[in-house]
Amino acid sequence: MNKSDEFWWRHGIFYQIYPRSFQDSNADGVGDLVGIIERLPYLQALGVDAIWLSPIFPSPMADFGYDICDYCGVDPLFGTMEAFDVLVNTAHAAGLKIILDLVPNHTSDRHPWFIESRRSRDDPKRDWYIWREAAADGGPPNNWMSEFGGSAWQYDAASRQYYYHAFLAQQPDLNWRNPAVRHAIYDVMRFWLRKGVDGFRVDVIWHLIKDQEFRDNPPNPNFREGQPPHQRILPLHSTDRAEVHGVIAEMRRVIDEFGSRVLIGEIYLPLERLVAYYGRDLAGAHLPFNFALLSAPWNARGIEKIIFEYEQVLPAGAWPNWVLGNHDRPRVASRVGRDQARVAAMLLLTLRGTPTLYYGDEIGMHQVAIAPDQVRDPFEKNVPGIGVGRDGCRTPMQWNATPYAGFSTSTPWLPVADDFVHENVVNLDADSRSILSLYKALIGLRKKLPQLVSGAYVPIAAAGDLLLYRRESDGRAVVVALNLGAEPVSIASDALRAGGEILLSTFLDRQGEKIQGSLDLRGNEGVIIGA
Ligand code: GLC
């Protein structure tokens, strides 16, 4: 990849590392920065271009780093600032970009800002957070709910006011209407950008601004028992406020001070609202994360509709992106099943838009069952038993067949999946038909064929379990045919048009096969066809 290329984030492939679970170098059972440095050659060989690290900053770890008490440091659990600098330099030398997680919506309740803020009603930092009087009955100021269960308001007996927390009570929300807060976070961004980081993934960016009048949220008419309790109400007044776009444009200007860096936003919203986060005149996030595939029912017609809708609502000039997994959602291999995980990989790496891979998905890691006494996730602890726990998608990376999968030499903070003896990087790398080999082949093809990166997405009419599309640019095209079902399907030759030959099958056994007449796909097979 050309280093001076300002659009590297369009051509590149992103890879999310959950640092606690990637590689432990000091035998404490928790992954760290030196561990990541040791594994850079793996990422280079895989062929990804940019690594996004979930938070590495000093934190009491109530939400495993999404509760920060010092924005400009490194938690000793993960290592030192020196190790971080080595990571950036080594990654850059290897042609890899480093993206950090910026968590500006809330701090830890142990952040010095909050400690000052809660000291008294007239502390100069009081207005850095969201403090409100009790309702007339002494209860919370309004009906807003915490995403992790219960009211979003925590009573502070000393000052007899409530503070707002969209997540844990240990994660008080900053007041983004206060310019002092905004500038403090912009300086945090500059601190890391000066160190050479290539951009940020901004945590819950659509939460930053809340309704100025703190109106009650309306009930959710579609709520069903078994859903997380906060979904009883619709977050109409507590998230996705129009004023947030002004704030994001300010963040973007900070990014632009440094050139060639990327601003990614974490946003869970319907597609038509999501695309507003590109900002007016595209002056907002470069990439508002598109999570549509994370919750999509896995069927060809539904996925086709999502792609079509997304392509329709994208503003002119906006660059698309796609995500198959992250540290908050069940593993793709468990959502769609082992066989379809290969088809999902081919989908992700042949769609128009920057793909983001979640660590371990390239080796087919599945959702690990977590026994009650092994639960670490505060979401599961607060709202137990309905399947919201996120530990199962955060288990240690499976590197090899040695104890603890080569992740650590002592007991890991979360259990290793029990299939690690077979399902690990060393084994799968040696198997030319493994899912890891498929990921490498897909990434290699995407790098080789410009139409897979910048070509138009052209749907081709198909029925049943078949998803069919063409990617074409400058008269060059490939056709992607994905069978989202377990039964074989046959594709008529006129639908393929490209003629040509198979460049890649998800089974890795048909490269070079010439297509004569119709094309037969096995159950759970996807192919890329070149003209
Ligand atoms: C984001 C993070 C999630 C975290 C939450 C609160 O959704 O991805 O892991 O718990 O924000 O910071």
XYZ file of C-alpha atoms and ligand atoms in Angstrom:
543
model
C 0.000 0.000 0.000
C 1.275 3.437 -0.923
C 1.979 5.233 2.373
C 1.326 8.689 1.012
C -2.060 7.608 -0.278
C -4.643 9.770 1.463
C -7.407 7.287 0.634
C -5.696 4.239 2.164
C -8.804 3.657 4.300
C -10.818 3.068 1.121
C -8.528 0.428 -0.357
C -7.445 -1.096 2.927
C -8.767 -3.989 4.970
C -9.276 -3.341 8.694
C -8.736 -5.848 11.485
C -10.041 -5.366 15.012
C -7.921 -6.606 17.902
C -9.430 -6.981 21.359
C -6.097 -6.521 23.178
C -7.032 -8.506 26.290
C -7.468 -11.611 24.137
C -4.930 -11.471 21.318
C -1.530 -12.430 22.747
C -0.202 -12.408 26.297
C 3.567 -11.845 26.552
C 4.023 -11.687 30.331
C 2.068 -14.696 31.580
C -0.651 -12.808 33.450
C -3.456 -14.309 31.384
C -4.290 -11.007 29.695
C -3.118 -9.961 26.242
C -0.815 -6.971 25.887
C 1.003 -4.647 23.489
C 4.215 -6.657 23.343
C 2.057 -9.648 22.432
C 0.529 -7.684 19.570
C 3.988 -6.650 18.366
C 5.012 -10.328 18.314
C 2.004 -11.127 16.155
C 2.437 -8.376 13.570
C 4.048 -10.804 11.087
C 0.873 -12.898 11.250
C -1.260 -9.866 10.380
C 1.117 -8.912 7.603
C 0.919 -12.406 6.143
C -2.858 -12.352 6.442
C -2.750 -9.247 4.282
C -4.737 -6.739 6.329
C -3.782 -3.071 6.144
C -4.946 -1.451 9.373
C -5.364 -2.631 12.949
C -7.941 -1.120 15.269
C -7.192 -1.716 18.949
C -10.010 -1.718 21.487
C -9.048 0.552 24.445
C -5.553 0.231 25.937
C -5.742 3.211 28.307
C -5.571 3.239 32.118
C -8.901 1.957 33.377
C -10.469 0.297 36.425
C -11.799 -2.185 33.809
C -15.417 -2.066 34.959
C -16.228 -2.285 31.214
C -12.816 -3.683 30.193
C -11.258 -0.432 29.122
C -14.337 1.428 27.915
C -14.159 3.184 31.289
C -11.063 5.344 30.989
C -9.374 7.220 33.832
C -6.480 8.655 31.801
C -6.923 9.313 28.093
C -3.217 9.854 27.438
C -1.676 6.803 29.048
C -1.375 3.045 28.647
C -2.786 0.698 31.271
C 0.050 -1.290 32.917
C -1.930 -4.429 32.180
C -1.275 -3.777 28.479
C 2.267 -2.428 28.861
C 3.999 0.912 28.666
C 3.995 3.990 26.468
C 7.392 2.829 25.185
C 5.826 -0.444 24.070
C 3.073 1.521 22.357
C 5.628 3.603 20.465
C 7.423 0.427 19.396
C 4.099 -0.998 18.233
C 3.348 2.054 16.069
C 6.833 2.117 14.576
C 7.002 -1.611 13.930
C 3.524 -1.654 12.437
C 4.301 1.281 10.178
C 7.537 -0.313 9.045
C 5.477 -3.378 8.125
C 2.993 -1.248 6.166
C 0.257 -1.548 8.798
C -1.779 1.380 10.128
C -2.778 1.682 13.789
C -6.226 2.944 14.778
C -7.125 3.627 18.395
C -10.448 3.490 20.168
C -11.563 6.944 21.290
C -14.162 6.820 24.069
C -15.398 10.403 24.367
C -18.991 9.826 25.500
C -18.068 8.840 29.041
C -15.113 8.467 31.368
C -14.537 6.188 34.318
C -16.017 7.476 37.578
C -12.394 7.417 38.748
C -11.235 9.868 36.120
C -9.867 13.021 37.847
C -12.434 15.095 35.913
C -15.306 13.183 37.473
C -13.747 13.079 40.916
C -13.618 16.880 40.762
C -17.046 17.170 39.200
C -18.786 15.229 41.944
C -17.014 17.190 44.703
C -19.699 19.877 44.876
C -22.415 21.592 42.914
C -20.200 24.577 42.253
C -16.995 22.815 41.372
C -15.522 24.255 38.133
C -15.735 20.754 36.598
C -19.378 20.236 37.667
C -20.651 21.074 34.200
C -18.234 18.623 32.523
C -20.751 15.889 33.294
C -24.539 15.732 33.199
C -25.978 16.560 36.609
C -29.721 17.055 37.143
C -32.124 17.636 40.007
C -34.293 14.759 41.161
C -37.848 14.554 39.838
C -40.597 15.953 42.109
C -40.944 12.548 43.805
C -37.218 12.376 44.508
C -36.691 9.768 41.781
C -34.523 10.006 38.659
C -34.885 13.160 36.502
C -36.504 11.249 33.619
C -37.133 7.735 32.298
C -33.904 7.241 30.372
C -32.459 3.757 30.766
C -28.892 2.495 30.966
C -27.940 0.167 28.104
C -26.581 -2.157 30.763
C -29.828 -2.318 32.758
C -31.736 -0.055 35.155
C -32.121 3.703 35.236
C -29.452 5.750 33.495
C -29.369 8.103 36.481
C -27.228 7.587 39.562
C -28.012 9.491 42.766
C -25.155 11.271 44.485
C -26.185 11.611 48.132
C -23.518 14.190 48.988
C -24.674 16.788 46.457
C -28.272 15.544 46.239
C -28.288 15.417 42.432
C -28.289 12.661 39.820
C -25.667 12.116 37.128
C -26.365 10.496 33.779
C -24.690 7.304 32.576
C -25.793 5.700 29.306
C -23.842 2.567 30.314
C -22.557 1.583 33.788
C -22.837 3.888 36.801
C -19.017 3.689 36.734
C -19.155 5.327 33.266
C -20.578 8.839 33.769
C -21.406 10.640 30.503
C -19.422 13.758 29.673
C -21.374 16.896 28.832
C -20.578 17.454 25.165
C -22.537 20.716 25.134
C -19.700 22.143 27.227
C -16.952 23.528 24.919
C -14.294 22.839 27.577
C -15.082 19.117 27.371
C -14.935 19.166 23.594
C -11.566 20.882 23.562
C -10.141 18.545 26.195
C -11.028 15.533 24.032
C -9.732 17.204 20.868
C -6.422 17.630 22.660
C -6.472 13.927 23.517
C -6.912 13.207 19.810
C -3.993 15.485 18.952
C -1.824 13.761 21.562
C -2.225 10.383 19.839
C -2.197 11.736 16.301
C 1.146 13.398 17.049
C 2.390 9.996 18.181
C 1.598 8.738 14.718
C -1.685 6.879 15.089
C -3.616 6.707 11.849
C -7.067 7.453 13.158
C -9.790 6.626 15.630
C -12.797 4.419 15.963
C -15.090 6.600 18.060
C -17.114 4.723 20.658
C -20.914 5.308 20.684
C -20.536 8.498 18.654
C -24.316 8.782 18.145
C -24.744 9.160 21.923
C -22.608 12.270 22.390
C -25.376 14.898 22.495
C -28.544 14.483 24.557
C -31.808 16.413 24.436
C -31.308 19.823 26.002
C -34.657 19.576 27.807
C -34.171 15.973 28.942
C -37.635 14.943 27.796
C -38.842 11.452 28.678
C -38.244 8.835 25.999
C -41.352 7.221 24.464
C -42.211 3.563 25.075
C -41.203 1.024 22.435
C -44.417 -0.503 21.057
C -42.456 -3.440 19.620
C -40.786 -4.462 22.884
C -40.974 -8.196 23.606
C -40.108 -9.986 26.830
C -36.637 -11.448 26.549
C -35.157 -8.342 24.937
C -32.700 -6.291 27.020
C -34.700 -4.074 29.404
C -33.431 -0.749 28.047
C -35.252 -1.544 24.826
C -38.572 -0.943 26.620
C -38.178 2.682 25.649
C -36.971 4.226 22.399
C -33.827 6.341 22.824
C -35.430 9.207 20.882
C -34.211 12.052 23.079
C -31.057 10.479 24.499
C -29.232 9.602 21.234
C -28.907 10.620 17.573
C -29.678 14.322 18.164
C -29.243 16.666 15.215
C -26.623 18.716 17.091
C -24.252 15.736 17.233
C -23.269 16.347 13.627
C -21.720 19.710 14.511
C -19.577 18.006 17.135
C -18.465 15.278 14.727
C -17.528 17.896 12.139
C -15.289 19.474 14.808
C -13.656 16.096 15.469
C -13.119 15.649 11.769
C -11.368 19.014 11.577
C -8.945 17.799 14.250
C -8.283 14.675 12.174
C -7.778 16.820 9.076
C -5.127 18.929 10.843
C -2.910 15.869 10.469
C -3.824 14.625 6.977
C -4.396 11.051 5.752
C -5.956 9.863 9.009
C -9.330 8.230 9.394
C -12.389 8.904 11.548
C -14.653 5.900 12.078
C -17.880 6.103 14.064
C -19.556 3.353 16.054
C -23.251 3.793 15.272
C -26.145 1.374 15.656
C -28.931 2.996 13.627
C -31.092 2.090 10.646
C -29.228 2.660 7.365
C -31.075 5.825 6.364
C -30.170 7.482 9.682
C -26.671 5.987 9.752
C -25.593 7.702 6.550
C -26.231 11.139 8.077
C -22.998 10.492 9.996
C -20.956 11.090 6.851
C -21.881 14.679 7.649
C -22.993 17.576 5.534
C -20.662 17.764 2.498
C -19.041 14.574 3.831
C -17.395 16.591 6.612
C -18.318 14.054 9.312
C -16.998 10.522 9.851
C -15.096 8.993 6.918
C -16.650 5.657 7.811
C -19.770 5.412 9.945
C -19.589 1.717 10.773
C -22.215 -0.228 8.849
C -23.375 -2.996 11.205
C -26.310 -4.141 9.077
C -24.814 -7.615 8.563
C -24.425 -8.158 12.320
C -28.126 -8.594 12.866
C -29.355 -9.521 9.390
C -31.240 -12.820 9.132
C -28.957 -14.966 6.970
C -30.873 -15.395 3.746
C -30.082 -14.317 0.218
C -33.090 -12.094 -0.405
C -32.706 -10.266 2.916
C -28.974 -9.639 2.432
C -29.561 -8.527 -1.161
C -32.118 -6.016 0.097
C -29.711 -4.643 2.724
C -26.953 -4.133 0.144
C -29.405 -2.478 -2.232
C -30.795 -0.153 0.434
C -27.339 0.829 1.643
C -26.156 1.582 -1.887
C -29.320 3.646 -2.408
C -29.028 5.822 0.688
C -25.259 6.456 0.561
C -24.676 10.155 -0.108
C -22.822 11.007 -3.318
C -19.103 10.443 -2.821
C -19.510 8.660 0.527
C -17.375 5.550 0.874
C -19.202 2.415 2.089
C -17.999 -0.118 4.652
C -19.087 -3.497 6.010
C -18.573 -5.297 9.331
C -19.182 -9.002 10.087
C -18.193 -9.162 13.734
C -17.018 -7.194 16.738
C -16.444 -7.518 20.475
C -20.087 -6.752 21.303
C -21.915 -9.226 19.069
C -21.998 -13.020 18.763
C -19.327 -14.514 16.497
C -20.299 -14.800 12.840
C -19.409 -18.517 12.751
C -22.061 -19.136 15.409
C -24.612 -16.757 13.926
C -24.572 -18.218 10.438
C -22.983 -21.598 11.106
C -19.580 -23.001 10.273
C -20.272 -23.720 6.612
C -21.839 -20.370 5.885
C -18.998 -18.554 7.689
C -16.963 -19.139 4.524
C -19.708 -17.684 2.363
C -19.904 -14.724 4.754
C -16.149 -14.180 4.337
C -16.535 -14.107 0.558
C -19.416 -11.664 0.887
C -17.486 -9.323 3.187
C -14.415 -9.294 0.952
C -16.254 -8.830 -2.341
C -18.716 -6.118 -1.375
C -18.123 -2.492 -2.275
C -16.697 -0.793 0.788
C -13.973 -1.111 3.392
C -14.234 -4.475 5.191
C -13.527 -4.803 8.922
C -12.547 -8.250 10.225
C -12.814 -9.201 13.881
C -9.844 -11.111 15.283
C -10.358 -14.871 15.182
C -13.140 -14.791 12.596
C -10.476 -15.634 10.009
C -9.917 -18.959 11.783
C -13.625 -19.569 12.244
C -13.684 -18.996 16.010
C -17.161 -19.572 17.392
C -19.085 -18.155 20.322
C -17.747 -19.886 23.439
C -20.231 -20.984 26.106
C -19.388 -19.219 29.378
C -20.263 -20.915 32.679
C -21.990 -18.657 35.232
C -18.905 -18.496 37.453
C -16.747 -17.449 34.490
C -18.848 -14.460 33.463
C -16.792 -11.267 33.269
C -18.962 -8.992 31.155
C -20.824 -6.386 33.259
C -23.737 -6.431 30.793
C -24.327 -10.156 31.481
C -23.868 -9.608 35.210
C -26.474 -6.821 35.281
C -28.912 -8.492 32.895
C -28.270 -12.210 33.347
C -29.681 -15.142 31.474
C -31.132 -13.594 28.293
C -28.056 -14.028 26.142
C -26.632 -10.498 26.114
C -23.212 -11.589 27.437
C -20.234 -10.563 25.341
C -17.576 -12.820 26.886
C -18.253 -15.600 24.381
C -16.963 -13.507 21.465
C -13.950 -12.215 23.404
C -12.144 -15.484 24.192
C -8.389 -15.895 23.596
C -7.056 -16.104 20.060
C -6.234 -19.705 19.121
C -2.663 -19.716 17.857
C -1.538 -23.317 18.265
C -2.213 -26.611 20.060
C -0.121 -25.924 23.180
C -1.940 -25.334 26.492
C -4.028 -22.147 26.399
C -3.716 -22.190 22.608
C -0.408 -20.333 22.637
C -2.237 -17.249 23.856
C -0.646 -17.361 27.301
C 1.330 -19.654 29.558
C -1.019 -19.126 32.482
C -4.776 -19.294 32.938
C -6.374 -16.794 30.549
C -8.885 -14.206 31.793
C -11.571 -15.975 29.729
C -11.606 -19.683 28.808
C -10.074 -20.844 25.536
C -12.542 -22.545 23.187
C -12.314 -26.296 23.655
C -11.732 -26.986 19.944
C -8.417 -25.073 19.938
C -6.280 -28.198 19.508
C -7.554 -28.454 15.931
C -8.892 -25.012 15.268
C -5.790 -22.871 15.536
C -3.604 -20.720 13.314
C -0.763 -23.233 12.944
C -3.067 -26.062 11.922
C -5.258 -24.028 9.625
C -2.282 -22.402 7.962
C -0.933 -25.832 7.079
C -4.268 -26.792 5.520
C -4.598 -25.302 2.042
C -8.400 -25.634 2.168
C -9.013 -24.160 5.624
C -11.051 -21.055 6.349
C -7.782 -19.227 7.105
C -6.472 -20.152 3.654
C -9.770 -18.911 2.226
C -9.417 -15.556 4.015
C -5.878 -15.202 2.684
C -6.986 -16.053 -0.847
C -9.880 -13.585 -0.666
C -7.652 -10.808 0.645
C -5.074 -11.598 -2.028
C -7.700 -11.434 -4.759
C -9.086 -8.153 -3.453
C -5.610 -6.688 -3.634
C -5.042 -7.999 -7.129
C -8.321 -6.996 -8.743
C -9.137 -3.271 -8.614
C -12.751 -3.966 -9.542
C -13.215 -5.691 -6.165
C -12.161 -2.505 -4.382
C -13.449 0.333 -6.487
C -15.782 -1.310 -8.967
C -19.494 -0.575 -8.993
C -21.823 -3.013 -7.269
C -24.325 -4.327 -9.815
C -26.965 -6.730 -8.525
C -27.953 -9.634 -10.769
C -31.483 -11.022 -10.432
C -31.499 -14.335 -8.569
C -33.939 -16.429 -6.560
C -33.979 -18.741 -3.575
C -30.706 -19.062 -1.678
C -28.614 -17.535 -4.428
C -27.036 -14.096 -4.038
C -25.553 -12.853 -7.280
C -23.761 -9.632 -8.165
C -21.137 -8.134 -10.404
C -18.341 -5.795 -9.445
C -17.123 -3.832 -12.411
C -14.846 -0.950 -13.288
C -13.199 0.216 -16.484
C -14.800 -2.559 -18.471
C -13.418 -5.232 -16.146
C -15.826 -7.302 -14.128
C -16.049 -10.194 -11.747
C -19.222 -12.028 -10.844
C -19.800 -13.203 -7.278
C -22.209 -16.097 -6.771
C -23.025 -17.079 -3.206
C -25.171 -20.004 -2.175
C -26.594 -19.110 1.233
C -28.289 -22.467 1.541
C -27.170 -26.053 2.108
C -28.668 -27.420 -1.143
C -26.910 -27.251 -4.531
C -28.064 -24.577 -6.980
C -27.597 -24.140 -10.698
C -27.052 -20.756 -12.314
C -28.091 -20.245 -15.916
C -25.314 -19.001 -18.197
C -27.160 -15.819 -19.223
C -27.135 -14.636 -15.590
C -23.350 -14.944 -15.454
C -22.490 -13.086 -18.628
C -18.844 -12.910 -17.640
C -18.272 -16.375 -19.098
C -14.714 -16.948 -18.106
C -13.363 -19.019 -15.273
C -13.582 -19.538 -11.568
C -11.017 -17.449 -9.712
C -11.921 -18.760 -6.290
C -14.402 -21.097 -4.620
C -15.033 -21.013 -0.873
C -13.994 -24.701 -0.961
C -10.668 -23.673 -2.558
C -10.813 -26.499 -5.085
C -12.103 -25.019 -8.347
C -9.610 -22.318 -9.302
C -9.153 -22.159 -13.056
C -12.295 -24.137 -13.871
C -13.751 -22.853 -17.157
C -17.432 -22.110 -17.186
C -19.308 -23.708 -20.015
C -23.021 -23.091 -20.020
C -24.566 -23.044 -16.589
C -22.689 -23.094 -13.308
C -23.444 -25.531 -10.510
C -22.759 -24.526 -6.942
C -22.600 -26.995 -4.114
C -24.490 -26.324 -0.906
C -22.775 -23.549 1.103
C -20.509 -22.668 -1.792
C -19.533 -19.242 -3.056
C -17.458 -18.512 -6.132
C -15.819 -15.525 -7.772
C -15.830 -15.675 -11.540
C -13.491 -13.702 -13.771
C -14.245 -12.689 -17.318
C -19.424 0.504 22.836
C -18.382 -0.562 22.996
C -18.817 -1.494 24.075
C -18.920 -0.718 25.357
C -19.862 0.468 25.201
C -19.722 1.431 26.327
O -20.625 0.011 22.385
O -18.177 -1.202 21.773
O -17.944 -2.577 24.228
O -19.378 -1.533 26.392
O -19.556 1.203 24.033
O -18.505 2.112 26.258
